[in-house]
Amino acid sequence: MTKTSSVAGPRSRRLFAAAKQRIPGGVNSPVRAFNRLGGSPPVIVQGKGAYLTDADGRRYIDYVLSWGPLILGHAHPKVVRAVQQAATKGLSFGASTPSETELATLICKALPGMDQLRLVSSGTEATMSALRLARAATGRDIIVKCDGCYHGHADYLLVAAGSGCATLNQPDSAGVPASFAAHTISVPYNDVAAMERVFRKNRGRIAAIIIEPVAGNMGLILPKAGYLKSLRELCDAHGTLLVFDEVMTGFRTAWGGYQRLCQVQPDLTCLGKVVGGGMPVGAYGGRRDLMAHLAPLGNCYQAGTLSGNPISVAAGLATLKQVAKTNFYPQQAAQLTRLLTGLRDLAAKRNIPIQLAQSGTMWGFFFSEKPVLSLADALQSDTKRWKKFCLALYRNGVYLAPSPFEAAFWSSAHGTAEINQTLQAAALAFDDC
Ligand code: KE4
């Protein structure tokens, strides 16, 4: 594909200009903006399998997959059919339905220690509700998170946050009164000593640690061996609840979530993305005694008009039934490993220092000589080289998040052809950067 000044073609540019008239920054979520790449983003008109098509008819191999949910790729026939069939029975009832119980049961059986869950409509609602529950159950106020982890945009979680906050250099958000964030403490990821210091200073006052067991919102950063187990032991020693934010990793790294791989059982788990199959679904759950604090059983209130929406639930059920098939995760992870091995070889041949990471069907990379274990490390990576590399990939038909502080994803719709095309594009991109 020839080099153009902008990634977006003329129609996309016109459409994006119109979007900016009515939608702040032209986007309904800041991560979609092209602030780090410059120019305007392709405006997407269709997704099919592993591919996106933009308004100018340009096709891209998609490794964003709607920021994680589309583990089967775009418009999977079985997911589309499930949504169509559900829609013919009505779009929303605001009442109990058989399908929401089926989805709750399927998820609870997949996550050890999850007796019950509540369905909500986004990851933000899941984490916000789980932490309110943790505060209610412990009677404590302080929440501890990690620098660069992103848990949605609840006021008190926009503290040293990753994802779009890191991308835009806004780790804390305007509009959040200091008093709202006063009970939130953030420490470096992968740093047990820092976490221990916080517990020593706040003995008996910490309601919960919330953590992404694999950090996917500052690029992809894996936990150091034993790190998550140390957090579990700290929580046990201090009567604090351990909350795994598996909105991204849940049913993405393994059936159930990363907790199945690392063998560390949190007290509460937050889910989203894959469990909705591309439709608005979040969930949070854990032990029955904890969930009993929730209204109408207890006095911890949480609600939602479209929670458990039957159309969204249909998409989630159809998706999970597909990934429940034997060998789905090992097969797809092995395919993704082929891609990363190819990328590693291409960079090595050009003496380009790159750190590649994978967890199941999610992956990431940094241009860095040294391993990246924390937000501070990620911020020191070569983001200038990342920009050139990413722009060249776009121009050669590969679609990645427009930020070095996001994870990338794989779907079962990707295969050998997409690996080969991606490596051809990457070879040109490595030569460009
Ligand atoms: P949502 O409210 O966006 O559904 O989920 C918030 C959330 C919570 N926890 C984790 C670990 C997450 O990754 C997210 C959302 N992820 C971002 C991308 N890194 C969503 C994309 C966006 O903000 O538009």
PDB file of N, CA and C in Angstrom, residues 336-378:
ATOM      1  N   LEU A 336      -1.433 -17.731  18.050  1.00  0.00           N
ATOM      2  CA  LEU A 336      -0.910 -16.389  18.377  1.00  0.00           C
ATOM      3  C   LEU A 336       0.598 -16.442  18.628  1.00  0.00           C
ATOM      4  N   THR A 337       1.033 -17.514  19.254  1.00  0.00           N
ATOM      5  CA  THR A 337       2.483 -17.659  19.497  1.00  0.00           C
ATOM      6  C   THR A 337       3.247 -17.692  18.177  1.00  0.00           C
ATOM      7  N   ARG A 338       2.641 -18.287  17.149  1.00  0.00           N
ATOM      8  CA  ARG A 338       3.290 -18.298  15.821  1.00  0.00           C
ATOM      9  C   ARG A 338       3.495 -16.875  15.326  1.00  0.00           C
ATOM     10  N   LEU A 339       2.486 -16.032  15.514  1.00  0.00           N
ATOM     11  CA  LEU A 339       2.593 -14.625  15.072  1.00  0.00           C
ATOM     12  C   LEU A 339       3.707 -13.925  15.842  1.00  0.00           C
ATOM     13  N   LEU A 340       3.707 -14.102  17.162  1.00  0.00           N
ATOM     14  CA  LEU A 340       4.703 -13.379  17.984  1.00  0.00           C
ATOM     15  C   LEU A 340       6.121 -13.877  17.693  1.00  0.00           C
ATOM     16  N   THR A 341       6.251 -15.175  17.433  1.00  0.00           N
ATOM     17  CA  THR A 341       7.572 -15.718  17.071  1.00  0.00           C
ATOM     18  C   THR A 341       8.065 -15.066  15.778  1.00  0.00           C
ATOM     19  N   GLY A 342       7.155 -14.900  14.838  1.00  0.00           N
ATOM     20  CA  GLY A 342       7.522 -14.246  13.572  1.00  0.00           C
ATOM     21  C   GLY A 342       7.925 -12.806  13.791  1.00  0.00           C
ATOM     22  N   LEU A 343       7.183 -12.103  14.629  1.00  0.00           N
ATOM     23  CA  LEU A 343       7.514 -10.695  14.916  1.00  0.00           C
ATOM     24  C   LEU A 343       8.884 -10.606  15.587  1.00  0.00           C
ATOM     25  N   ARG A 344       9.112 -11.521  16.534  1.00  0.00           N
ATOM     26  CA  ARG A 344      10.390 -11.526  17.255  1.00  0.00           C
ATOM     27  C   ARG A 344      11.541 -11.741  16.285  1.00  0.00           C
ATOM     28  N   ASP A 345      11.367 -12.684  15.345  1.00  0.00           N
ATOM     29  CA  ASP A 345      12.433 -12.982  14.373  1.00  0.00           C
ATOM     30  C   ASP A 345      12.696 -11.776  13.461  1.00  0.00           C
ATOM     31  N   LEU A 346      11.636 -11.131  13.018  1.00  0.00           N
ATOM     32  CA  LEU A 346      11.795  -9.969  12.120  1.00  0.00           C
ATOM     33  C   LEU A 346      12.561  -8.847  12.832  1.00  0.00           C
ATOM     34  N   ALA A 347      12.218  -8.602  14.098  1.00  0.00           N
ATOM     35  CA  ALA A 347      12.893  -7.530  14.864  1.00  0.00           C
ATOM     36  C   ALA A 347      14.349  -7.904  15.100  1.00  0.00           C
ATOM     37  N   ALA A 348      14.586  -9.188  15.443  1.00  0.00           N
ATOM     38  CA  ALA A 348      15.959  -9.631  15.742  1.00  0.00           C
ATOM     39  C   ALA A 348      16.850  -9.469  14.510  1.00  0.00           C
ATOM     40  N   LYS A 349      16.307  -9.817  13.346  1.00  0.00           N
ATOM     41  CA  LYS A 349      17.107  -9.702  12.097  1.00  0.00           C
ATOM     42  C   LYS A 349      17.535  -8.244  11.861  1.00  0.00           C
ATOM     43  N   ARG A 350      16.769  -7.306  12.393  1.00  0.00           N
ATOM     44  CA  ARG A 350      17.059  -5.872  12.191  1.00  0.00           C
ATOM     45  C   ARG A 350      17.659  -5.230  13.449  1.00  0.00           C
ATOM     46  N   ASN A 351      18.006  -6.094  14.427  1.00  0.00           N
ATOM     47  CA  ASN A 351      18.577  -5.584  15.699  1.00  0.00           C
ATOM     48  C   ASN A 351      17.696  -4.518  16.350  1.00  0.00           C
ATOM     49  N   ILE A 352      16.393  -4.732  16.245  1.00  0.00           N
ATOM     50  CA  ILE A 352      15.444  -3.806  16.897  1.00  0.00           C
ATOM     51  C   ILE A 352      15.050  -4.420  18.242  1.00  0.00           C
ATOM     52  N   PRO A 353      15.323  -3.686  19.353  1.00  0.00           N
ATOM     53  CA  PRO A 353      14.979  -4.237  20.674  1.00  0.00           C
ATOM     54  C   PRO A 353      13.468  -4.209  20.896  1.00  0.00           C
ATOM     55  N   ILE A 354      12.880  -5.366  21.082  1.00  0.00           N
ATOM     56  CA  ILE A 354      11.422  -5.431  21.287  1.00  0.00           C
ATOM     57  C   ILE A 354      11.118  -6.430  22.405  1.00  0.00           C
ATOM     58  N   GLN A 355      10.171  -6.060  23.255  1.00  0.00           N
ATOM     59  CA  GLN A 355       9.709  -6.968  24.302  1.00  0.00           C
ATOM     60  C   GLN A 355       8.297  -7.391  23.923  1.00  0.00           C
ATOM     61  N   LEU A 356       8.109  -8.657  23.611  1.00  0.00           N
ATOM     62  CA  LEU A 356       6.786  -9.162  23.247  1.00  0.00           C
ATOM     63  C   LEU A 356       6.235  -9.965  24.419  1.00  0.00           C
ATOM     64  N   ALA A 357       4.936  -9.852  24.644  1.00  0.00           N
ATOM     65  CA  ALA A 357       4.318 -10.614  25.739  1.00  0.00           C
ATOM     66  C   ALA A 357       2.996 -11.205  25.260  1.00  0.00           C
ATOM     67  N   GLN A 358       2.658 -12.354  25.811  1.00  0.00           N
ATOM     68  CA  GLN A 358       1.398 -13.015  25.459  1.00  0.00           C
ATOM     69  C   GLN A 358       0.778 -13.635  26.692  1.00  0.00           C
ATOM     70  N   SER A 359      -0.552 -13.563  26.776  1.00  0.00           N
ATOM     71  CA  SER A 359      -1.274 -14.322  27.800  1.00  0.00           C
ATOM     72  C   SER A 359      -2.526 -14.872  27.138  1.00  0.00           C
ATOM     73  N   GLY A 360      -2.487 -16.164  26.803  1.00  0.00           N
ATOM     74  CA  GLY A 360      -3.625 -16.753  26.087  1.00  0.00           C
ATOM     75  C   GLY A 360      -3.804 -16.089  24.742  1.00  0.00           C
ATOM     76  N   THR A 361      -4.945 -15.463  24.531  1.00  0.00           N
ATOM     77  CA  THR A 361      -5.237 -14.846  23.224  1.00  0.00           C
ATOM     78  C   THR A 361      -5.108 -13.323  23.279  1.00  0.00           C
ATOM     79  N   MET A 362      -4.348 -12.827  24.225  1.00  0.00           N
ATOM     80  CA  MET A 362      -4.020 -11.389  24.236  1.00  0.00           C
ATOM     81  C   MET A 362      -2.514 -11.209  24.200  1.00  0.00           C
ATOM     82  N   TRP A 363      -2.075 -10.096  23.647  1.00  0.00           N
ATOM     83  CA  TRP A 363      -0.628  -9.906  23.455  1.00  0.00           C
ATOM     84  C   TRP A 363      -0.283  -8.428  23.443  1.00  0.00           C
ATOM     85  N   GLY A 364       1.023  -8.173  23.481  1.00  0.00           N
ATOM     86  CA  GLY A 364       1.455  -6.781  23.454  1.00  0.00           C
ATOM     87  C   GLY A 364       2.938  -6.702  23.171  1.00  0.00           C
ATOM     88  N   PHE A 365       3.419  -5.513  22.934  1.00  0.00           N
ATOM     89  CA  PHE A 365       4.861  -5.336  22.695  1.00  0.00           C
ATOM     90  C   PHE A 365       5.294  -3.930  23.086  1.00  0.00           C
ATOM     91  N   PHE A 366       6.572  -3.838  23.444  1.00  0.00           N
ATOM     92  CA  PHE A 366       7.189  -2.541  23.719  1.00  0.00           C
ATOM     93  C   PHE A 366       8.510  -2.508  22.963  1.00  0.00           C
ATOM     94  N   PHE A 367       8.869  -1.355  22.435  1.00  0.00           N
ATOM     95  CA  PHE A 367      10.226  -1.192  21.917  1.00  0.00           C
ATOM     96  C   PHE A 367      11.104  -0.793  23.101  1.00  0.00           C
ATOM     97  N   SER A 368      11.788  -1.763  23.644  1.00  0.00           N
ATOM     98  CA  SER A 368      12.572  -1.546  24.861  1.00  0.00           C
ATOM     99  C   SER A 368      13.687  -2.576  24.929  1.00  0.00           C
ATOM    100  N   GLU A 369      14.846  -2.134  25.418  1.00  0.00           N
ATOM    101  CA  GLU A 369      15.983  -3.059  25.601  1.00  0.00           C
ATOM    102  C   GLU A 369      15.705  -3.985  26.780  1.00  0.00           C
ATOM    103  N   LYS A 370      14.989  -3.448  27.789  1.00  0.00           N
ATOM    104  CA  LYS A 370      14.825  -4.231  29.039  1.00  0.00           C
ATOM    105  C   LYS A 370      13.379  -4.688  29.199  1.00  0.00           C
ATOM    106  N   PRO A 371      13.185  -5.722  30.003  1.00  0.00           N
ATOM    107  CA  PRO A 371      11.822  -6.193  30.246  1.00  0.00           C
ATOM    108  C   PRO A 371      10.967  -5.070  30.835  1.00  0.00           C
ATOM    109  N   VAL A 372       9.685  -5.058  30.514  1.00  0.00           N
ATOM    110  CA  VAL A 372       8.754  -4.029  30.990  1.00  0.00           C
ATOM    111  C   VAL A 372       7.862  -4.663  32.052  1.00  0.00           C
ATOM    112  N   LEU A 373       8.039  -4.221  33.311  1.00  0.00           N
ATOM    113  CA  LEU A 373       7.335  -4.859  34.429  1.00  0.00           C
ATOM    114  C   LEU A 373       6.394  -3.910  35.164  1.00  0.00           C
ATOM    115  N   SER A 374       6.393  -2.632  34.757  1.00  0.00           N
ATOM    116  CA  SER A 374       5.564  -1.655  35.476  1.00  0.00           C
ATOM    117  C   SER A 374       5.249  -0.487  34.552  1.00  0.00           C
ATOM    118  N   LEU A 375       4.375   0.414  35.014  1.00  0.00           N
ATOM    119  CA  LEU A 375       4.047   1.594  34.209  1.00  0.00           C
ATOM    120  C   LEU A 375       5.306   2.435  33.964  1.00  0.00           C
ATOM    121  N   ALA A 376       6.124   2.570  34.999  1.00  0.00           N
ATOM    122  CA  ALA A 376       7.351   3.371  34.837  1.00  0.00           C
ATOM    123  C   ALA A 376       8.205   2.800  33.707  1.00  0.00           C
ATOM    124  N   ASP A 377       8.338   1.472  33.651  1.00  0.00           N
ATOM    125  CA  ASP A 377       9.098   0.847  32.556  1.00  0.00           C
ATOM    126  C   ASP A 377       8.425   1.138  31.211  1.00  0.00           C
ATOM    127  N   ALA A 378       7.101   1.012  31.186  1.00  0.00           N
ATOM    128  CA  ALA A 378       6.361   1.208  29.917  1.00  0.00           C
ATOM    129  C   ALA A 378       6.553   2.636  29.405  1.00  0.00           C
TER     130      ALA A 378
END
